[in-house]
PDB file of C-alpha atoms in Angstrom:
ATOM      1  CA  MET A  26       7.533  15.559 -33.280  1.00  0.00           C
ATOM      2  CA  MET A  27      10.006  14.425 -30.667  1.00  0.00           C
ATOM      3  CA  GLU A  28      10.944  18.015 -29.829  1.00  0.00           C
ATOM      4  CA  GLY A  29       7.306  18.750 -29.022  1.00  0.00           C
ATOM      5  CA  PHE A  30       7.103  15.674 -26.874  1.00  0.00           C
ATOM      6  CA  ILE A  31      10.153  16.688 -24.835  1.00  0.00           C
ATOM      7  CA  VAL A  32       8.699  20.157 -24.308  1.00  0.00           C
ATOM      8  CA  PHE A  33       5.449  18.530 -23.169  1.00  0.00           C
ATOM      9  CA  ALA A  34       7.434  16.292 -20.787  1.00  0.00           C
ATOM     10  CA  ALA A  35       9.161  19.336 -19.301  1.00  0.00           C
ATOM     11  CA  PHE A  36       5.858  21.124 -18.666  1.00  0.00           C
ATOM     12  CA  PHE A  37       4.343  17.948 -17.238  1.00  0.00           C
ATOM     13  CA  ILE A  38       7.185  17.675 -14.719  1.00  0.00           C
ATOM     14  CA  LEU A  39       6.615  21.318 -13.841  1.00  0.00           C
ATOM     15  CA  LEU A  40       2.990  20.451 -13.115  1.00  0.00           C
ATOM     16  CA  LEU A  41       4.066  17.516 -10.927  1.00  0.00           C
ATOM     17  CA  ASN A  42       6.278  19.878  -8.952  1.00  0.00           C
ATOM     18  CA  GLY A  43       3.204  21.938  -8.226  1.00  0.00           C
ATOM     19  CA  ILE A  44       1.585  18.892  -6.627  1.00  0.00           C
ATOM     20  CA  CYS A  45       4.667  18.298  -4.478  1.00  0.00           C
ATOM     21  CA  VAL A  46       4.577  21.926  -3.297  1.00  0.00           C
ATOM     22  CA  TYR A  47       1.219  21.128  -1.687  1.00  0.00           C
ATOM     23  CA  ARG A  48       2.861  18.440   0.423  1.00  0.00           C
ATOM     24  CA  LEU A  49       5.741  20.811   1.135  1.00  0.00           C
ATOM     25  CA  VAL A  50       3.397  23.436   2.555  1.00  0.00           C
ATOM     26  CA  ARG A  51       0.962  21.189   4.375  1.00  0.00           C
ATOM     27  CA  GLY A  52       3.226  18.338   5.535  1.00  0.00           C
ATOM     28  CA  PRO A  53       2.319  17.687   9.211  1.00  0.00           C
ATOM     29  CA  SER A  54       5.775  16.720  10.347  1.00  0.00           C
ATOM     30  CA  VAL A  55       9.035  18.249   9.231  1.00  0.00           C
ATOM     31  CA  PHE A  56      10.058  14.930   7.687  1.00  0.00           C
ATOM     32  CA  ASP A  57       7.230  15.189   5.146  1.00  0.00           C
ATOM     33  CA  ARG A  58       8.744  18.456   4.072  1.00  0.00           C
ATOM     34  CA  ALA A  59      12.138  16.787   3.789  1.00  0.00           C
ATOM     35  CA  VAL A  60      10.659  14.139   1.494  1.00  0.00           C
ATOM     36  CA  ALA A  61       8.900  16.810  -0.566  1.00  0.00           C
ATOM     37  CA  VAL A  62      12.190  18.680  -0.978  1.00  0.00           C
ATOM     38  CA  SER A  63      13.842  15.460  -2.099  1.00  0.00           C
ATOM     39  CA  VAL A  64      11.159  14.724  -4.691  1.00  0.00           C
ATOM     40  CA  ILE A  65      11.199  18.276  -6.029  1.00  0.00           C
ATOM     41  CA  GLY A  66      14.987  18.027  -6.269  1.00  0.00           C
ATOM     42  CA  ASN A  67      14.641  14.825  -8.263  1.00  0.00           C
ATOM     43  CA  ASN A  68      12.170  16.467 -10.616  1.00  0.00           C
ATOM     44  CA  ALA A  69      14.432  19.485 -10.993  1.00  0.00           C
ATOM     45  CA  VAL A  70      17.364  17.334 -12.098  1.00  0.00           C
ATOM     46  CA  ILE A  71      15.245  15.622 -14.725  1.00  0.00           C
ATOM     47  CA  LEU A  72      13.839  18.960 -15.824  1.00  0.00           C
ATOM     48  CA  ILE A  73      17.355  20.344 -16.314  1.00  0.00           C
ATOM     49  CA  VAL A  74      18.330  17.403 -18.512  1.00  0.00           C
ATOM     50  CA  LEU A  75      15.149  17.798 -20.575  1.00  0.00           C
ATOM     51  CA  VAL A  76      15.739  21.526 -20.999  1.00  0.00           C
ATOM     52  CA  GLY A  77      19.278  20.647 -22.047  1.00  0.00           C
ATOM     53  CA  PHE A  78      17.798  18.591 -24.866  1.00  0.00           C
ATOM     54  CA  ILE A  79      15.375  21.335 -25.848  1.00  0.00           C
ATOM     55  CA  PHE A  80      18.094  23.981 -26.114  1.00  0.00           C
ATOM     56  CA  GLY A  81      20.457  21.601 -27.852  1.00  0.00           C
ATOM     57  CA  ARG A  82      23.405  22.451 -25.596  1.00  0.00           C
ATOM     58  CA  ILE A  83      23.386  19.061 -23.909  1.00  0.00           C
ATOM     59  CA  ASN A  84      26.923  19.124 -22.472  1.00  0.00           C
ATOM     60  CA  MET A  85      26.413  22.312 -20.515  1.00  0.00           C
ATOM     61  CA  PHE A  86      23.141  21.230 -18.951  1.00  0.00           C
ATOM     62  CA  PHE A  87      24.537  17.834 -17.938  1.00  0.00           C
ATOM     63  CA  ASP A  88      27.039  19.495 -15.629  1.00  0.00           C
ATOM     64  CA  ILE A  89      24.298  21.570 -14.038  1.00  0.00           C
ATOM     65  CA  ALA A  90      22.152  18.442 -13.616  1.00  0.00           C
ATOM     66  CA  VAL A  91      24.977  16.452 -11.996  1.00  0.00           C
ATOM     67  CA  ALA A  92      25.769  19.344  -9.657  1.00  0.00           C
ATOM     68  CA  TYR A  93      22.146  19.693  -8.639  1.00  0.00           C
ATOM     69  CA  ALA A  94      21.709  15.952  -8.113  1.00  0.00           C
ATOM     70  CA  LEU A  95      24.741  16.000  -5.801  1.00  0.00           C
ATOM     71  CA  LEU A  96      23.310  18.971  -3.926  1.00  0.00           C
ATOM     72  CA  ASN A  97      19.921  17.294  -3.539  1.00  0.00           C
ATOM     73  CA  PHE A  98      21.574  14.178  -2.153  1.00  0.00           C
ATOM     74  CA  ILE A  99      23.626  16.178   0.339  1.00  0.00           C
ATOM     75  CA  ILE A 100      20.513  18.004   1.518  1.00  0.00           C
ATOM     76  CA  SER A 101      18.712  14.773   2.363  1.00  0.00           C
ATOM     77  CA  ILE A 102      21.704  13.313   4.193  1.00  0.00           C
ATOM     78  CA  ALA A 103      22.296  16.545   6.119  1.00  0.00           C
ATOM     79  CA  LEU A 104      18.622  16.713   7.163  1.00  0.00           C
ATOM     80  CA  GLY A 105      18.745  13.126   8.332  1.00  0.00           C
ATOM     81  CA  LYS A 106      21.894  13.665  10.344  1.00  0.00           C
ATOM     82  CA  TYR A 107      20.708  16.959  11.803  1.00  0.00           C
ATOM     83  CA  PHE A 108      17.469  15.528  13.136  1.00  0.00           C
ATOM     84  CA  GLU A 109      19.121  12.431  14.546  1.00  0.00           C
ATOM     85  CA  HIS A 110      21.596  14.659  16.344  1.00  0.00           C
ATOM     86  CA  ARG A 111      18.867  17.004  17.604  1.00  0.00           C
ATOM     87  CA  GLY A 112      16.749  14.014  18.695  1.00  0.00           C
ATOM     88  CA  LYS A 113      19.422  12.936  21.156  1.00  0.00           C
ATOM     89  CA  GLN A 114      19.480  16.352  22.800  1.00  0.00           C
ATOM     90  CA  THR A 115      15.749  16.682  23.375  1.00  0.00           C
ATOM     91  CA  GLN A 116      14.990  13.163  24.591  1.00  0.00           C
TER      92      GLN A 116
ATOM     93  CA  MET B  26      14.279   4.412 -32.559  1.00  0.00           C
ATOM     94  CA  ASN B  27      12.479   7.648 -31.874  1.00  0.00           C
ATOM     95  CA  ILE B  28       9.298   5.797 -31.058  1.00  0.00           C
ATOM     96  CA  LEU B  29      11.148   3.690 -28.510  1.00  0.00           C
ATOM     97  CA  ALA B  30      12.618   6.824 -26.942  1.00  0.00           C
ATOM     98  CA  GLY B  31       9.173   8.381 -26.786  1.00  0.00           C
ATOM     99  CA  ILE B  32       7.693   5.315 -25.109  1.00  0.00           C
ATOM    100  CA  LEU B  33      10.471   5.241 -22.512  1.00  0.00           C
ATOM    101  CA  ILE B  34      10.079   8.922 -21.738  1.00  0.00           C
ATOM    102  CA  ALA B  35       6.319   8.469 -21.399  1.00  0.00           C
ATOM    103  CA  ALA B  36       6.855   5.563 -18.994  1.00  0.00           C
ATOM    104  CA  GLY B  37       9.322   7.659 -17.004  1.00  0.00           C
ATOM    105  CA  LEU B  38       6.803  10.480 -16.806  1.00  0.00           C
ATOM    106  CA  PHE B  39       4.173   8.030 -15.611  1.00  0.00           C
ATOM    107  CA  PHE B  40       6.359   6.852 -12.746  1.00  0.00           C
ATOM    108  CA  LEU B  41       7.250  10.411 -11.778  1.00  0.00           C
ATOM    109  CA  ALA B  42       3.522  11.168 -11.697  1.00  0.00           C
ATOM    110  CA  VAL B  43       2.946   8.107  -9.502  1.00  0.00           C
ATOM    111  CA  SER B  44       5.689   9.341  -7.196  1.00  0.00           C
ATOM    112  CA  CYS B  45       4.187  12.797  -6.796  1.00  0.00           C
ATOM    113  CA  ILE B  46       0.611  11.579  -6.396  1.00  0.00           C
ATOM    114  CA  GLY B  47       1.806   8.997  -3.860  1.00  0.00           C
ATOM    115  CA  LEU B  48       3.530  11.797  -2.004  1.00  0.00           C
ATOM    116  CA  VAL B  49       0.261  13.648  -1.598  1.00  0.00           C
ATOM    117  CA  ARG B  50      -2.282  10.888  -1.143  1.00  0.00           C
ATOM    118  CA  LEU B  51      -0.548   8.441   1.184  1.00  0.00           C
ATOM    119  CA  PRO B  52      -1.499   8.716   4.876  1.00  0.00           C
ATOM    120  CA  ASP B  53       1.805   8.581   6.691  1.00  0.00           C
ATOM    121  CA  PHE B  54       5.364   9.826   6.396  1.00  0.00           C
ATOM    122  CA  TYR B  55       6.874   6.384   5.871  1.00  0.00           C
ATOM    123  CA  THR B  56       4.546   5.491   3.029  1.00  0.00           C
ATOM    124  CA  ARG B  57       5.229   8.828   1.343  1.00  0.00           C
ATOM    125  CA  ASN B  58       8.935   8.307   1.736  1.00  0.00           C
ATOM    126  CA  HIS B  59       8.555   4.870   0.218  1.00  0.00           C
ATOM    127  CA  ALA B  60       6.712   6.235  -2.779  1.00  0.00           C
ATOM    128  CA  ALA B  61       9.102   9.114  -3.336  1.00  0.00           C
ATOM    129  CA  GLY B  62      12.190   6.934  -3.126  1.00  0.00           C
ATOM    130  CA  LYS B  63      11.154   4.113  -5.393  1.00  0.00           C
ATOM    131  CA  SER B  64       9.101   5.449  -8.237  1.00  0.00           C
ATOM    132  CA  GLY B  65      10.993   8.739  -8.314  1.00  0.00           C
ATOM    133  CA  THR B  66      14.186   6.852  -9.010  1.00  0.00           C
ATOM    134  CA  LEU B  67      12.609   4.544 -11.560  1.00  0.00           C
ATOM    135  CA  GLY B  68      10.953   7.423 -13.389  1.00  0.00           C
ATOM    136  CA  ALA B  69      14.225   9.314 -13.557  1.00  0.00           C
ATOM    137  CA  ILE B  70      16.106   6.277 -14.851  1.00  0.00           C
ATOM    138  CA  LEU B  71      13.520   5.558 -17.555  1.00  0.00           C
ATOM    139  CA  ILE B  72      13.587   9.149 -18.780  1.00  0.00           C
ATOM    140  CA  LEU B  73      17.385   9.171 -18.888  1.00  0.00           C
ATOM    141  CA  VAL B  74      17.492   5.928 -20.883  1.00  0.00           C
ATOM    142  CA  GLY B  75      14.854   7.296 -23.242  1.00  0.00           C
ATOM    143  CA  LEU B  76      16.883  10.448 -23.791  1.00  0.00           C
ATOM    144  CA  ALA B  77      20.026   8.383 -24.338  1.00  0.00           C
ATOM    145  CA  ILE B  78      18.289   6.444 -27.107  1.00  0.00           C
ATOM    146  CA  TYR B  79      16.843   9.609 -28.622  1.00  0.00           C
ATOM    147  CA  ASN B  80      20.283  11.168 -28.672  1.00  0.00           C
ATOM    148  CA  GLY B  81      21.872   8.318 -30.598  1.00  0.00           C
ATOM    149  CA  PHE B  82      25.128   6.749 -29.424  1.00  0.00           C
ATOM    150  CA  ASP B  83      27.972   9.228 -28.972  1.00  0.00           C
ATOM    151  CA  ILE B  84      30.015  10.652 -26.137  1.00  0.00           C
ATOM    152  CA  THR B  85      27.160  12.480 -24.436  1.00  0.00           C
ATOM    153  CA  VAL B  86      25.412   9.159 -23.786  1.00  0.00           C
ATOM    154  CA  LEU B  87      28.270   8.343 -21.421  1.00  0.00           C
ATOM    155  CA  ARG B  88      27.423  11.434 -19.375  1.00  0.00           C
ATOM    156  CA  LEU B  89      23.786  10.410 -19.313  1.00  0.00           C
ATOM    157  CA  PHE B  90      24.708   7.050 -17.874  1.00  0.00           C
ATOM    158  CA  ILE B  91      26.850   8.731 -15.222  1.00  0.00           C
ATOM    159  CA  ILE B  92      23.820  10.684 -14.049  1.00  0.00           C
ATOM    160  CA  LEU B  93      21.708   7.566 -14.262  1.00  0.00           C
ATOM    161  CA  LEU B  94      24.153   5.551 -12.153  1.00  0.00           C
ATOM    162  CA  PHE B  95      24.395   8.392  -9.668  1.00  0.00           C
ATOM    163  CA  PHE B  96      20.639   8.516  -9.355  1.00  0.00           C
ATOM    164  CA  ALA B  97      20.285   4.770  -8.862  1.00  0.00           C
ATOM    165  CA  VAL B  98      22.756   4.866  -5.951  1.00  0.00           C
ATOM    166  CA  THR B  99      21.970   8.097  -4.127  1.00  0.00           C
ATOM    167  CA  SER B 100      18.212   8.462  -4.257  1.00  0.00           C
ATOM    168  CA  PRO B 101      17.437   5.390  -2.133  1.00  0.00           C
ATOM    169  CA  THR B 102      20.211   6.221   0.317  1.00  0.00           C
ATOM    170  CA  ALA B 103      18.874   9.725   0.755  1.00  0.00           C
ATOM    171  CA  THR B 104      15.354   8.513   1.506  1.00  0.00           C
ATOM    172  CA  HIS B 105      16.777   5.908   3.859  1.00  0.00           C
ATOM    173  CA  ALA B 106      18.679   8.552   5.816  1.00  0.00           C
ATOM    174  CA  VAL B 107      15.534  10.621   6.353  1.00  0.00           C
ATOM    175  CA  ALA B 108      13.483   7.562   7.270  1.00  0.00           C
ATOM    176  CA  ARG B 109      16.023   6.376   9.845  1.00  0.00           C
ATOM    177  CA  ALA B 110      16.159   9.834  11.401  1.00  0.00           C
ATOM    178  CA  ALA B 111      12.368   9.892  11.618  1.00  0.00           C
ATOM    179  CA  TYR B 112      12.258   6.446  13.191  1.00  0.00           C
ATOM    180  CA  ARG B 113      14.986   7.354  15.668  1.00  0.00           C
ATOM    181  CA  LEU B 114      12.985  10.428  16.688  1.00  0.00           C
ATOM    182  CA  GLY B 115      10.022   8.270  17.520  1.00  0.00           C
ATOM    183  CA  LEU B 116       7.731   9.108  14.618  1.00  0.00           C
ATOM    184  CA  GLU B 117       5.068   6.442  14.941  1.00  0.00           C
ATOM    185  CA  PRO B 118       4.349   4.500  11.720  1.00  0.00           C
ATOM    186  CA  TRP B 119       0.752   4.656  10.557  1.00  0.00           C
ATOM    187  CA  THR B 120      -0.559   1.232  11.625  1.00  0.00           C
ATOM    188  CA  LEU B 121      -4.121   0.014  12.057  1.00  0.00           C
ATOM    189  CA  LYS B 122      -3.429  -0.361  15.769  1.00  0.00           C
ATOM    190  CA  ASN B 123      -2.559   3.231  16.550  1.00  0.00           C
ATOM    191  CA  GLN B 124      -4.925   4.871  14.093  1.00  0.00           C
ATOM    192  CA  ASN B 125      -8.162   3.208  15.175  1.00  0.00           C
ATOM    193  CA  PRO B 126      -7.498   0.726  17.980  1.00  0.00           C
ATOM    194  CA  GLU B 127     -11.192  -0.092  18.487  1.00  0.00           C
ATOM    195  CA  ILE B 128     -11.315  -1.891  15.147  1.00  0.00           C
ATOM    196  CA  CYS B 129      -8.605  -4.421  15.991  1.00  0.00           C
ATOM    197  CA  ASN B 130      -9.936  -4.787  19.590  1.00  0.00           C
ATOM    198  CA  VAL B 131      -6.548  -4.790  21.263  1.00  0.00           C
ATOM    199  CA  GLU B 132      -5.997  -2.878  24.454  1.00  0.00           C
ATOM    200  CA  THR B 133      -5.505   0.804  23.593  1.00  0.00           C
ATOM    201  CA  ARG B 134      -2.050   2.241  23.069  1.00  0.00           C
ATOM    202  CA  GLU B 135      -1.801   3.770  26.505  1.00  0.00           C
ATOM    203  CA  ALA B 136      -1.660   0.298  27.988  1.00  0.00           C
ATOM    204  CA  ASP B 137       1.529  -0.408  26.046  1.00  0.00           C
ATOM    205  CA  GLU B 138       4.672  -0.133  28.055  1.00  0.00           C
ATOM    206  CA  GLY B 139       7.444   2.320  27.132  1.00  0.00           C
ATOM    207  CA  ALA B 140       7.478   6.062  26.721  1.00  0.00           C
ATOM    208  CA  GLU B 141       4.442   7.810  25.209  1.00  0.00           C
ATOM    209  CA  ARG B 142       5.479   8.150  21.533  1.00  0.00           C
ATOM    210  CA  GLU B 143       4.036  11.022  19.534  1.00  0.00           C
ATOM    211  CA  THR B 144       1.611   9.996  16.779  1.00  0.00           C
ATOM    212  CA  SER B 145       2.428  10.856  13.177  1.00  0.00           C
ATOM    213  CA  GLU B 146       0.059  13.844  13.217  1.00  0.00           C
ATOM    214  CA  ASP B 147       2.037  15.785  15.836  1.00  0.00           C
ATOM    215  CA  THR B 148       4.568  18.191  14.396  1.00  0.00           C
ATOM    216  CA  VAL B 149       8.129  17.136  15.084  1.00  0.00           C
TER     217      VAL B 149
END
């Protein structure tokens, strides 16, 4: 019963990612897209951990999840820094 | 124990759903950022705790808590970095004053001093 519930949770998160893609495409300013990327990254990390539970090989998927969480964090910080730096040039 | 894990995972899913719906429905960048940062983190933490309970208590639970701790620290900092960059670049927050000034009968934005700041609709 729990296995089925975890599979349902994984598909539900996949559905939520679809909603975030709408904001990614439409976002008026580039910062909305940055937020959408961050949320999708969050969902992806959780999805990886859930899939790890489904396939039973938990240890392997944890490493992937930690690596991807680090990557997602670096992306947000890099975007923030890049736009602050670019802001100074244009204004 | 399984029931408790199921409840926690369901709660985590609920908060992730709130985060994504907030991302779409909210009017302005700052409110979306707020939604994504807070409930995204909480949803992730709830799901990880639920999985830890479902998995029983052995060495892998330690790894789960490492991810959980990592999430609790980095997700807010990441959203803060983007928000500060947006504010520095002059992205105007969505306030009643600059969206429909006639309602709050103050003088219109042009009368304010300072450089003309782009509204949140303009692309940055």
